[in-house]
mmCIF file of C-alpha atoms and ligand atoms in Angstrom:
data_model
loop_
_atom_site.group_PDB
_atom_site.id
_atom_site.type_symbol
_atom_site.label_atom_id
_atom_site.label_comp_id
_atom_site.label_asym_id
_atom_site.label_seq_id
_atom_site.Cartn_x
_atom_site.Cartn_y
_atom_site.Cartn_z
ATOM 1 C CA MET A 1 168.682 201.793 131.556
ATOM 2 C CA GLY A 2 167.743 200.029 134.764
ATOM 3 C CA LEU A 3 168.454 201.783 138.028
ATOM 4 C CA GLY A 4 169.122 198.841 140.225
ATOM 5 C CA VAL A 5 170.227 195.397 139.205
ATOM 6 C CA ALA A 6 168.178 194.635 136.148
ATOM 7 C CA ARG A 7 170.422 191.942 134.737
ATOM 8 C CA LEU A 8 170.213 188.820 136.821
ATOM 9 C CA GLU A 9 171.312 185.621 135.248
ATOM 10 C CA GLY A 10 173.797 184.161 137.657
ATOM 11 C CA LEU A 11 172.138 182.460 140.568
ATOM 12 C CA VAL A 12 174.850 180.729 142.528
ATOM 13 C CA SER A 13 173.861 178.201 145.128
ATOM 14 C CA GLU A 14 176.425 177.662 147.846
ATOM 15 C CA PRO A 15 175.400 175.012 150.328
ATOM 16 C CA GLU A 16 178.743 175.192 152.152
ATOM 17 C CA CYS A 17 179.889 177.651 154.807
ATOM 18 C CA ARG A 18 182.023 180.315 153.137
ATOM 19 C CA LEU A 19 184.301 180.521 156.155
ATOM 20 C CA CYS A 20 184.954 176.908 157.178
ATOM 21 C CA GLY A 21 183.410 174.779 154.428
ATOM 22 C CA ALA A 22 180.975 172.849 156.648
ATOM 23 C CA PRO A 23 177.543 172.130 155.140
ATOM 24 C CA LEU A 24 174.914 174.793 155.863
ATOM 25 C CA ARG A 25 171.813 173.207 157.383
ATOM 26 C CA VAL A 26 170.586 175.355 160.294
ATOM 27 C CA SER A 27 168.093 178.143 159.555
ATOM 28 C CA PHE A 28 168.640 181.605 161.060
ATOM 29 C CA ALA A 29 166.132 183.799 159.186
ATOM 30 C CA ASP A 30 163.832 182.561 156.435
ATOM 31 C CA LEU A 31 162.334 185.543 154.596
ATOM 32 C CA GLY A 32 160.728 183.489 151.858
ATOM 33 C CA VAL A 33 161.300 184.854 148.373
ATOM 34 C CA SER A 34 162.078 188.503 147.708
ATOM 35 C CA PRO A 35 163.161 190.663 144.752
ATOM 36 C CA ILE A 36 166.657 192.200 144.676
ATOM 37 C CA ALA A 37 166.252 194.981 147.217
ATOM 38 C CA ASN A 38 167.746 197.836 145.198
ATOM 39 C CA ASP A 39 166.243 196.812 141.874
ATOM 40 C CA TYR A 40 163.725 199.645 141.662
ATOM 41 C CA VAL A 41 160.887 199.038 139.258
ATOM 42 C CA GLU A 42 160.584 201.588 136.465
ATOM 43 C CA ASP A 43 157.867 199.933 134.411
ATOM 44 C CA PRO A 44 155.031 198.631 136.580
ATOM 45 C CA ALA A 45 153.792 196.511 133.655
ATOM 46 C CA ALA A 46 157.056 194.548 133.585
ATOM 47 C CA PRO A 47 157.556 191.267 135.487
ATOM 48 C CA GLU A 48 160.037 190.867 138.344
ATOM 49 C CA ARG A 49 162.228 188.033 139.532
ATOM 50 C CA PHE A 50 162.099 186.835 143.106
ATOM 51 C CA TYR A 51 164.861 184.865 144.775
ATOM 52 C CA PRO A 52 165.012 182.854 147.987
ATOM 53 C CA LEU A 53 166.120 185.042 150.904
ATOM 54 C CA HIS A 54 167.185 182.681 153.626
ATOM 55 C CA ALA A 55 170.035 183.197 156.070
ATOM 56 C CA TYR A 56 171.646 180.178 157.712
ATOM 57 C CA VAL A 57 174.035 179.829 160.603
ATOM 58 C CA CYS A 58 176.962 177.453 160.261
ATOM 59 C CA ASP A 59 176.729 174.945 163.089
ATOM 60 C CA SER A 60 180.492 174.522 163.008
ATOM 61 C CA CYS A 61 181.854 178.126 163.087
ATOM 62 C CA PHE A 62 178.660 180.237 163.688
ATOM 63 C CA MET A 63 179.097 182.368 160.590
ATOM 64 C CA VAL A 64 175.669 183.674 159.486
ATOM 65 C CA GLN A 65 175.232 183.802 155.711
ATOM 66 C CA LEU A 66 172.717 183.463 152.897
ATOM 67 C CA GLY A 67 172.197 179.956 151.559
ATOM 68 C CA THR A 68 171.498 180.994 147.972
ATOM 69 C CA ILE A 69 173.357 183.992 146.633
ATOM 70 C CA VAL A 70 172.856 186.071 143.537
ATOM 71 C CA ASP A 71 176.167 186.572 141.742
ATOM 72 C CA ALA A 72 177.811 189.910 142.607
ATOM 73 C CA GLU A 73 178.463 190.645 138.937
ATOM 74 C CA HIS A 74 174.722 191.121 138.549
ATOM 75 C CA ILE A 75 174.223 193.297 141.604
ATOM 76 C CA PHE A 76 177.015 195.855 141.815
ATOM 77 C CA ARG A 77 177.083 197.260 138.314
ATOM 78 C CA ASP A 78 177.285 200.729 136.833
ATOM 79 C CA ASP A 79 173.741 201.713 137.582
ATOM 80 C CA TYR A 80 173.661 200.739 141.239
ATOM 81 C CA ALA A 81 171.644 203.566 142.693
ATOM 82 C CA TYR A 82 173.243 204.162 146.083
ATOM 83 C CA PHE A 83 175.381 207.264 146.480
ATOM 84 C CA SER A 84 176.707 207.608 150.026
ATOM 85 C CA SER A 85 176.748 211.393 149.828
ATOM 86 C CA TYR A 86 172.939 211.504 149.803
ATOM 87 C CA SER A 87 172.997 210.841 153.537
ATOM 88 C CA ASP A 88 174.152 213.810 155.636
ATOM 89 C CA THR A 89 174.500 211.526 158.631
ATOM 90 C CA TRP A 90 176.813 209.168 156.782
ATOM 91 C CA VAL A 91 179.042 211.930 155.399
ATOM 92 C CA GLU A 92 179.365 213.423 158.891
ATOM 93 C CA HIS A 93 180.234 209.973 160.245
ATOM 94 C CA ALA A 94 183.026 209.766 157.645
ATOM 95 C CA ARG A 95 184.321 213.246 158.470
ATOM 96 C CA ARG A 96 184.597 212.424 162.173
ATOM 97 C CA TYR A 97 186.316 209.132 161.404
ATOM 98 C CA VAL A 98 188.988 210.906 159.317
ATOM 99 C CA GLU A 99 189.610 213.483 162.069
ATOM 100 C CA MET A 100 189.992 210.689 164.627
ATOM 101 C CA MET A 101 192.389 208.679 162.448
ATOM 102 C CA LEU A 102 194.551 211.704 161.633
ATOM 103 C CA GLU A 103 194.780 212.451 165.343
ATOM 104 C CA ARG A 104 195.559 208.872 166.368
ATOM 105 C CA PHE A 105 197.957 207.770 163.604
ATOM 106 C CA ALA A 106 199.297 211.103 162.282
ATOM 107 C CA TYR A 107 198.932 210.391 158.554
ATOM 108 C CA ASP A 108 200.495 213.019 156.285
ATOM 109 C CA GLU A 109 201.559 213.679 152.680
ATOM 110 C CA SER A 110 203.965 210.713 152.819
ATOM 111 C CA SER A 111 201.194 208.246 153.776
ATOM 112 C CA LYS A 112 198.856 206.276 151.527
ATOM 113 C CA VAL A 113 195.231 205.600 152.371
ATOM 114 C CA VAL A 114 193.286 203.034 150.336
ATOM 115 C CA GLU A 115 189.544 202.607 150.711
ATOM 116 C CA VAL A 116 187.784 199.526 149.425
ATOM 117 C CA ALA A 117 184.193 200.218 148.305
ATOM 118 C CA SER A 118 184.972 203.919 148.284
ATOM 119 C CA ASN A 119 181.605 204.733 146.662
ATOM 120 C CA ASP A 120 181.407 208.390 145.589
ATOM 121 C CA GLY A 121 184.415 209.528 147.609
ATOM 122 C CA TYR A 122 182.233 210.574 150.584
ATOM 123 C CA LEU A 123 185.054 209.561 152.988
ATOM 124 C CA LEU A 124 188.362 209.875 151.141
ATOM 125 C CA GLN A 125 187.551 213.489 150.219
ATOM 126 C CA PHE A 126 188.340 214.419 153.841
ATOM 127 C CA PHE A 127 191.835 212.887 153.605
ATOM 128 C CA VAL A 128 192.358 214.685 150.274
ATOM 129 C CA ARG A 129 191.514 218.016 151.931
ATOM 130 C CA ARG A 130 194.208 217.327 154.527
ATOM 131 C CA GLY A 131 196.812 216.533 151.871
ATOM 132 C CA VAL A 132 196.967 212.769 152.470
ATOM 133 C CA PRO A 133 197.349 210.720 149.243
ATOM 134 C CA VAL A 134 194.433 208.349 148.672
ATOM 135 C CA LEU A 135 193.191 205.690 146.296
ATOM 136 C CA GLY A 136 189.602 204.503 146.107
ATOM 137 C CA VAL A 137 188.575 201.084 144.811
ATOM 138 C CA ASP A 138 184.965 200.568 143.762
ATOM 139 C CA PRO A 139 183.373 198.334 141.112
ATOM 140 C CA THR A 140 180.618 200.837 140.284
ATOM 141 C CA ALA A 141 181.543 203.262 137.491
ATOM 142 C CA GLY A 142 178.803 205.779 138.298
ATOM 143 C CA THR A 143 179.832 206.347 141.882
ATOM 144 C CA ALA A 144 183.530 206.191 140.955
ATOM 145 C CA ALA A 145 182.988 209.025 138.449
ATOM 146 C CA ALA A 146 181.398 211.118 141.207
ATOM 147 C CA ALA A 147 184.438 210.349 143.386
ATOM 148 C CA GLU A 148 186.855 211.510 140.684
ATOM 149 C CA GLU A 149 184.913 214.791 140.500
ATOM 150 C CA ARG A 150 185.616 215.216 144.222
ATOM 151 C CA GLY A 151 189.331 214.751 143.565
ATOM 152 C CA VAL A 152 189.404 211.131 144.740
ATOM 153 C CA PRO A 153 191.324 208.889 142.292
ATOM 154 C CA THR A 154 189.345 205.657 141.981
ATOM 155 C CA ARG A 155 189.926 202.235 140.421
ATOM 156 C CA VAL A 156 186.761 200.669 139.005
ATOM 157 C CA GLU A 157 187.369 197.050 140.016
ATOM 158 C CA PHE A 158 186.378 194.412 142.544
ATOM 159 C CA PHE A 159 188.872 194.200 145.395
ATOM 160 C CA GLY A 160 190.683 190.928 146.123
ATOM 161 C CA SER A 161 194.156 189.474 146.530
ATOM 162 C CA GLU A 162 194.967 189.705 142.816
ATOM 163 C CA LEU A 163 194.133 193.416 142.573
ATOM 164 C CA ALA A 164 195.931 194.043 145.880
ATOM 165 C CA ALA A 165 199.137 192.520 144.494
ATOM 166 C CA ARG A 166 198.862 194.651 141.336
ATOM 167 C CA LEU A 167 198.283 197.812 143.378
ATOM 168 C CA VAL A 168 201.344 197.082 145.529
ATOM 169 C CA GLU A 169 203.418 196.715 142.336
ATOM 170 C CA GLU A 170 202.104 200.085 141.185
ATOM 171 C CA GLY A 171 203.211 201.706 144.453
ATOM 172 C CA HIS A 172 199.910 201.748 146.286
ATOM 173 C CA ALA A 173 200.908 199.702 149.357
ATOM 174 C CA ALA A 174 198.859 201.255 152.131
ATOM 175 C CA ASP A 175 199.490 202.652 155.588
ATOM 176 C CA LEU A 176 195.752 202.568 156.124
ATOM 177 C CA VAL A 177 193.190 200.350 154.426
ATOM 178 C CA ILE A 178 189.545 201.192 155.019
ATOM 179 C CA GLY A 179 186.529 199.029 154.283
ATOM 180 C CA ASN A 180 183.156 200.310 155.438
ATOM 181 C CA ASN A 181 180.099 198.140 154.967
ATOM 182 C CA VAL A 182 181.785 196.013 152.340
ATOM 183 C CA LEU A 183 182.498 192.773 154.230
ATOM 184 C CA ALA A 184 178.871 191.666 153.925
ATOM 185 C CA HIS A 185 178.911 192.278 150.165
ATOM 186 C CA VAL A 186 181.818 189.981 149.394
ATOM 187 C CA PRO A 187 181.154 186.310 148.590
ATOM 188 C CA PRO A 188 184.834 185.193 148.458
ATOM 189 C CA ILE A 189 185.624 186.452 151.953
ATOM 190 C CA HIS A 190 188.947 184.640 152.201
ATOM 191 C CA ASP A 191 190.271 186.267 149.042
ATOM 192 C CA PHE A 192 189.025 189.669 150.201
ATOM 193 C CA VAL A 193 190.767 189.506 153.591
ATOM 194 C CA GLU A 194 193.890 188.083 151.947
ATOM 195 C CA GLY A 195 193.814 191.206 149.739
ATOM 196 C CA LEU A 196 193.772 193.393 152.844
ATOM 197 C CA ARG A 197 196.875 191.611 154.122
ATOM 198 C CA VAL A 198 198.646 191.873 150.766
ATOM 199 C CA ILE A 199 198.119 195.627 150.312
ATOM 200 C CA LEU A 200 198.910 196.531 153.940
ATOM 201 C CA LYS A 201 202.405 197.880 154.649
ATOM 202 C CA PRO A 202 204.303 196.529 157.665
ATOM 203 C CA GLY A 203 203.121 198.646 160.582
ATOM 204 C CA GLY A 204 199.949 199.578 158.674
ATOM 205 C CA VAL A 205 196.393 199.588 159.969
ATOM 206 C CA VAL A 206 193.171 198.156 158.567
ATOM 207 C CA THR A 207 189.827 199.488 159.777
ATOM 208 C CA ILE A 208 186.646 197.719 158.792
ATOM 209 C CA GLU A 209 183.117 198.690 159.748
ATOM 210 C CA PHE A 210 180.263 196.239 159.562
ATOM 211 C CA PRO A 211 176.803 195.910 161.109
ATOM 212 C CA HIS A 212 177.144 193.962 164.343
ATOM 213 C CA LEU A 213 175.306 190.643 164.353
ATOM 214 C CA LEU A 214 174.788 191.024 168.098
ATOM 215 C CA ARG A 215 172.707 194.145 167.457
ATOM 216 C CA LEU A 216 170.840 192.544 164.562
ATOM 217 C CA ILE A 217 169.732 189.780 166.911
ATOM 218 C CA GLU A 218 169.037 191.964 169.954
ATOM 219 C CA LYS A 219 167.147 194.652 168.015
ATOM 220 C CA ARG A 220 165.445 192.214 165.597
ATOM 221 C CA GLU A 221 166.961 193.997 162.595
ATOM 222 C CA PHE A 222 166.064 191.234 160.151
ATOM 223 C CA ASP A 223 165.304 193.831 157.476
ATOM 224 C CA THR A 224 169.057 194.313 157.076
ATOM 225 C CA ILE A 225 169.062 190.844 155.508
ATOM 226 C CA TYR A 226 168.898 191.098 151.722
ATOM 227 C CA HIS A 227 170.526 189.533 148.681
ATOM 228 C CA GLU A 228 173.378 192.055 148.546
ATOM 229 C CA HIS A 229 174.340 191.117 152.111
ATOM 230 C CA TYR A 230 175.817 187.664 151.851
ATOM 231 C CA SER A 231 177.074 187.503 155.416
ATOM 232 C CA TYR A 232 176.433 188.843 158.956
ATOM 233 C CA TRP A 233 179.279 189.158 161.414
ATOM 234 C CA SER A 234 180.080 188.820 165.065
ATOM 235 C CA LEU A 235 183.489 189.869 166.392
ATOM 236 C CA LEU A 236 184.167 186.255 167.362
ATOM 237 C CA VAL A 237 183.781 185.071 163.763
ATOM 238 C CA VAL A 238 185.565 188.063 162.189
ATOM 239 C CA GLU A 239 188.543 187.513 164.468
ATOM 240 C CA ARG A 240 188.794 183.933 163.259
ATOM 241 C CA LEU A 241 188.575 185.009 159.583
ATOM 242 C CA PHE A 242 191.270 187.684 159.963
ATOM 243 C CA GLY A 243 193.457 185.354 162.010
ATOM 244 C CA GLU A 244 193.463 182.822 159.174
ATOM 245 C CA HIS A 245 195.056 185.542 157.003
ATOM 246 C CA GLY A 246 197.768 186.692 159.383
ATOM 247 C CA LEU A 247 195.859 189.746 160.641
ATOM 248 C CA GLU A 248 195.160 190.400 164.325
ATOM 249 C CA LEU A 249 192.571 192.696 165.868
ATOM 250 C CA PHE A 250 194.021 195.297 168.232
ATOM 251 C CA ASP A 251 191.021 197.527 168.897
ATOM 252 C CA VAL A 252 187.298 197.753 168.317
ATOM 253 C CA GLU A 253 184.739 200.546 168.619
ATOM 254 C CA GLU A 254 180.989 200.216 168.840
ATOM 255 C CA LEU A 255 179.149 202.623 166.534
ATOM 256 C CA ARG A 256 175.533 203.661 166.189
ATOM 257 C CA SER A 257 175.585 203.509 162.382
ATOM 258 C CA HIS A 258 173.377 201.006 160.544
ATOM 259 C CA GLY A 259 171.556 200.024 163.704
ATOM 260 C CA GLY A 260 174.755 199.223 165.569
ATOM 261 C CA SER A 261 178.075 198.528 163.904
ATOM 262 C CA LEU A 262 181.580 197.549 164.888
ATOM 263 C CA ARG A 263 184.708 199.300 163.671
ATOM 264 C CA ILE A 264 187.610 196.901 164.006
ATOM 265 C CA PHE A 265 191.282 197.846 163.890
ATOM 266 C CA ALA A 266 193.598 195.165 162.505
ATOM 267 C CA ARG A 267 197.338 194.880 161.820
ATOM 268 C CA HIS A 268 199.802 192.231 160.747
ATOM 269 C CA ALA A 269 199.948 189.434 163.320
ATOM 270 C CA GLY A 270 202.941 189.776 165.620
ATOM 271 C CA SER A 271 203.045 193.592 165.481
ATOM 272 C CA ASP A 272 204.188 195.470 168.578
ATOM 273 C CA GLY A 273 201.750 196.657 171.185
ATOM 274 C CA ASP A 274 198.922 195.170 173.231
ATOM 275 C CA ALA A 275 195.353 194.871 172.065
ATOM 276 C CA ALA A 276 192.888 197.295 173.644
ATOM 277 C CA ASP A 277 190.641 195.878 176.378
ATOM 278 C CA ALA A 278 187.644 196.580 174.171
ATOM 279 C CA VAL A 279 188.409 193.553 171.974
ATOM 280 C CA ALA A 280 188.068 191.100 174.852
ATOM 281 C CA ALA A 281 185.095 193.033 176.264
ATOM 282 C CA VAL A 282 183.024 192.849 173.062
ATOM 283 C CA LYS A 283 183.813 189.167 172.617
ATOM 284 C CA GLU A 284 182.749 188.541 176.208
ATOM 285 C CA ARG A 285 179.436 190.315 175.574
ATOM 286 C CA GLU A 286 178.875 188.200 172.487
ATOM 287 C CA ARG A 287 179.435 185.037 174.502
ATOM 288 C CA ALA A 288 177.153 186.326 177.264
ATOM 289 C CA ALA A 289 174.451 186.906 174.607
ATOM 290 C CA GLY A 290 174.876 183.343 173.390
ATOM 291 C CA LEU A 291 176.533 183.979 170.021
ATOM 292 C CA ASP A 292 178.643 180.873 170.603
ATOM 293 C CA ARG A 293 175.532 178.694 171.038
ATOM 294 C CA LEU A 294 173.338 177.400 168.229
ATOM 295 C CA GLU A 295 170.003 177.889 170.047
ATOM 296 C CA THR A 296 170.524 181.673 170.090
ATOM 297 C CA TYR A 297 170.387 181.646 166.302
ATOM 298 C CA THR A 298 167.540 179.181 165.895
ATOM 299 C CA ALA A 299 165.337 181.349 168.168
ATOM 300 C CA PHE A 300 165.560 184.344 165.839
ATOM 301 C CA GLY A 301 162.716 183.254 163.545
ATOM 302 C CA ASP A 302 160.181 183.774 166.352
ATOM 303 C CA ALA A 303 161.432 187.314 166.969
ATOM 304 C CA MET A 304 161.069 188.093 163.270
ATOM 305 C CA ARG A 305 157.488 186.850 163.092
ATOM 306 C CA GLU A 306 156.660 188.896 166.194
ATOM 307 C CA VAL A 307 157.805 192.088 164.413
ATOM 308 C CA LYS A 308 155.649 191.207 161.409
ATOM 309 C CA HIS A 309 152.511 190.588 163.482
ATOM 310 C CA ASN A 310 153.142 193.765 165.457
ATOM 311 C CA LEU A 311 153.515 195.926 162.335
ATOM 312 C CA LEU A 312 150.473 194.432 160.608
ATOM 313 C CA GLU A 313 148.363 195.014 163.719
ATOM 314 C CA PHE A 314 149.345 198.673 163.730
ATOM 315 C CA LEU A 315 148.722 199.131 160.004
ATOM 316 C CA ILE A 316 145.340 197.374 160.048
ATOM 317 C CA ARG A 317 144.190 199.422 163.030
ATOM 318 C CA ALA A 318 145.308 202.649 161.360
ATOM 319 C CA LYS A 319 143.457 201.793 158.134
ATOM 320 C CA ARG A 320 140.286 200.863 160.044
ATOM 321 C CA GLU A 321 140.479 204.289 161.678
ATOM 322 C CA GLY A 322 140.632 205.854 158.219
ATOM 323 C CA LYS A 323 144.234 207.078 158.561
ATOM 324 C CA SER A 324 146.612 207.539 155.647
ATOM 325 C CA ILE A 325 150.114 206.110 155.821
ATOM 326 C CA ALA A 326 153.231 207.076 153.895
ATOM 327 C CA ALA A 327 156.749 205.739 154.378
ATOM 328 C CA TYR A 328 160.217 207.285 154.274
ATOM 329 C CA GLY A 329 163.342 205.710 152.800
ATOM 330 C CA ALA A 330 163.417 203.738 149.542
ATOM 331 C CA ALA A 331 166.295 201.649 150.820
ATOM 332 C CA ALA A 332 167.029 197.953 150.757
ATOM 333 C CA LYS A 333 165.817 197.346 154.291
ATOM 334 C CA GLY A 334 162.391 198.754 153.389
ATOM 335 C CA THR A 335 162.142 196.324 150.477
ATOM 336 C CA THR A 336 162.935 193.408 152.786
ATOM 337 C CA LEU A 337 160.543 194.498 155.518
ATOM 338 C CA LEU A 338 157.562 195.305 153.306
ATOM 339 C CA ASN A 339 157.944 192.213 151.127
ATOM 340 C CA TYR A 340 158.281 189.956 154.163
ATOM 341 C CA CYS A 341 155.243 191.562 155.793
ATOM 342 C CA GLY A 342 153.201 191.677 152.571
ATOM 343 C CA VAL A 343 152.632 195.435 152.885
ATOM 344 C CA ARG A 344 151.765 197.063 149.542
ATOM 345 C CA SER A 345 150.031 200.261 148.505
ATOM 346 C CA ASP A 346 146.896 198.913 150.169
ATOM 347 C CA PHE A 347 148.552 200.103 153.382
ATOM 348 C CA VAL A 348 151.295 202.526 152.370
ATOM 349 C CA ASP A 349 150.449 205.147 149.725
ATOM 350 C CA TYR A 350 154.016 206.000 148.731
ATOM 351 C CA VAL A 351 157.627 206.044 149.919
ATOM 352 C CA LEU A 352 159.512 209.324 150.155
ATOM 353 C CA ASP A 353 163.182 209.498 149.232
ATOM 354 C CA ARG A 354 165.658 212.305 148.574
ATOM 355 C CA ASN A 355 167.549 210.379 145.898
ATOM 356 C CA PRO A 356 166.319 211.772 142.561
ATOM 357 C CA HIS A 357 167.364 208.543 140.785
ATOM 358 C CA LYS A 358 164.786 206.610 142.797
ATOM 359 C CA GLN A 359 161.919 209.102 142.530
ATOM 360 C CA GLY A 360 159.341 208.023 139.978
ATOM 361 C CA THR A 361 160.193 204.336 140.405
ATOM 362 C CA PHE A 362 158.427 201.700 142.501
ATOM 363 C CA LEU A 363 159.744 199.733 145.452
ATOM 364 C CA PRO A 364 160.692 196.216 144.273
ATOM 365 C CA GLY A 365 158.101 193.531 144.802
ATOM 366 C CA VAL A 366 155.500 195.526 146.711
ATOM 367 C CA ARG A 367 155.366 198.172 143.946
ATOM 368 C CA ILE A 368 154.862 201.162 146.222
ATOM 369 C CA PRO A 369 155.622 204.396 144.309
ATOM 370 C CA VAL A 370 158.700 206.414 145.304
ATOM 371 C CA ARG A 371 158.220 210.190 145.549
ATOM 372 C CA ALA A 372 160.258 213.267 146.453
ATOM 373 C CA PRO A 373 159.916 214.340 150.114
ATOM 374 C CA GLU A 374 157.909 217.421 149.066
ATOM 375 C CA HIS A 375 155.100 215.115 147.957
ATOM 376 C CA ALA A 376 154.008 214.689 151.594
ATOM 377 C CA GLU A 377 152.637 218.236 151.586
ATOM 378 C CA GLU A 378 150.155 217.307 148.859
ATOM 379 C CA THR A 379 148.520 214.382 150.665
ATOM 380 C CA LYS A 380 149.349 215.226 154.313
ATOM 381 C CA PRO A 381 149.668 211.639 155.594
ATOM 382 C CA ASP A 382 148.611 210.845 159.179
ATOM 383 C CA TYR A 383 151.572 208.522 159.692
ATOM 384 C CA LEU A 384 155.070 208.482 158.259
ATOM 385 C CA LEU A 385 156.575 205.019 158.647
ATOM 386 C CA ILE A 386 160.353 205.406 158.835
ATOM 387 C CA LEU A 387 161.784 202.414 156.985
ATOM 388 C CA VAL A 388 165.355 203.680 157.352
ATOM 389 C CA TRP A 389 165.140 203.599 161.146
ATOM 390 C CA ASN A 390 168.929 203.974 161.375
ATOM 391 C CA LEU A 391 168.453 207.550 160.110
ATOM 392 C CA ALA A 392 165.326 208.259 162.189
ATOM 393 C CA ASP A 393 166.765 211.337 163.928
ATOM 394 C CA GLU A 394 167.753 212.908 160.618
ATOM 395 C CA ILE A 395 164.350 212.195 159.048
ATOM 396 C CA VAL A 396 162.312 213.433 162.010
ATOM 397 C CA GLU A 397 164.232 216.691 161.773
ATOM 398 C CA GLN A 398 163.984 216.957 158.000
ATOM 399 C CA MET A 399 160.255 216.135 157.936
ATOM 400 C CA ALA A 400 159.271 217.926 161.170
ATOM 401 C CA HIS A 401 156.652 219.949 159.260
ATOM 402 C CA ILE A 402 154.303 216.933 159.012
ATOM 403 C CA ARG A 403 153.394 217.768 162.612
ATOM 404 C CA GLU A 404 151.683 220.920 161.329
ATOM 405 C CA TRP A 405 148.858 218.727 160.033
ATOM 406 C CA GLY A 406 149.024 216.256 162.915
ATOM 407 C CA GLY A 407 151.272 213.782 161.110
ATOM 408 C CA ARG A 408 153.165 211.347 163.329
ATOM 409 C CA PHE A 409 156.393 209.404 162.897
ATOM 410 C CA VAL A 410 156.417 205.617 163.297
ATOM 411 C CA VAL A 411 159.386 203.266 163.550
ATOM 412 C CA PRO A 412 158.688 199.567 162.821
ATOM 413 C CA ILE A 413 161.645 197.852 164.529
ATOM 414 C CA PRO A 414 162.323 196.325 167.118
ATOM 415 C CA GLU A 415 158.638 196.971 167.733
ATOM 416 C CA VAL A 416 156.196 199.559 166.393
ATOM 417 C CA ARG A 417 156.891 202.843 168.147
ATOM 418 C CA LEU A 418 155.493 206.337 167.672
ATOM 419 C CA ILE A 419 158.030 209.191 167.916
ATOM 420 C CA ASP A 420 156.645 212.367 169.515
HETATM 421 ZN ZN1 ZN B 501 181.416 177.553 159.096
#
């Protein structure tokens, strides 16, 4: 059984903007060809498939999206290896979110909370503990089974307007609909957002978290571009998408997660109450940063190449000095970064990861072996390159003992930086 996305037949080419339908012709980030980022290699003698990884910006509506997409049916299947609960940081983020929402909207045993892409129940479990009825929706059977074990009822399906209508008929109309880090994974974005509208009760609230395109550009986070992420969002573009489906934004929070995310609050258009000032403020910052001008997007390629040259300079110098280098985090962004930079086991001996399903495999494309964190003690690397820089604090704490042998932490983005 493959761990990642072993079955890849359906390459779908979509030369039109998925938001407005205009032809896609302006390059944002061209990462060449890359394997599917979470398709960990179990048999190093086996071949691998590489697909174009090229993000475009629509010159009509400024939505950033991949030009060629690999069909979701082939990516998010039963054996998808990511379990949210493996990240302490992420579970704590979810716990704090639930506390905040209970405080702000006073959900109780008469409410219904639906989470789309509920994964292994890492978030809904906190509503369950407070007696609030929940329903998870997730297309991945493996993570859904883990959710059920946590007491989180879960439907193993892709979310869209058709499922939303069925769920409403079955009595699952929601006071709160949550979607964290799912917007980027959905190719039919109009049907997805229409589903949010359909399942939302009058007076209900939708919260959606997604990595903020403004941060991706400012912090050069091009390694968050991979085949599973079809789209990259600014508040300006999300507001337009939601508006086309009768949903209005009434608040937004800026979060540190995933290198800088937005959490938007939406409701049925025409609901009572003013929108928080934060909505206008974030949009104003996006305009000030040029997200409503094409040249901001076309300049990104230079920033990306700068990161690559910077990282290769560091790695070459370290190798010439006879240093050993290991990495931490067998995650999708590491696959993107190392494949784009051409960094294989000639530079990085292995990648550490806590997820036992990934240990013993190889990183896609670059074929760097994945090991348990304890492996570091055997080889005592001089540098630990943190590929999952969004979790750098957690990893520096967890791996602090590498300092006993003089090991040092390195973060590759937005530029190479040693953490002391
Ligand atoms: Zn467009």
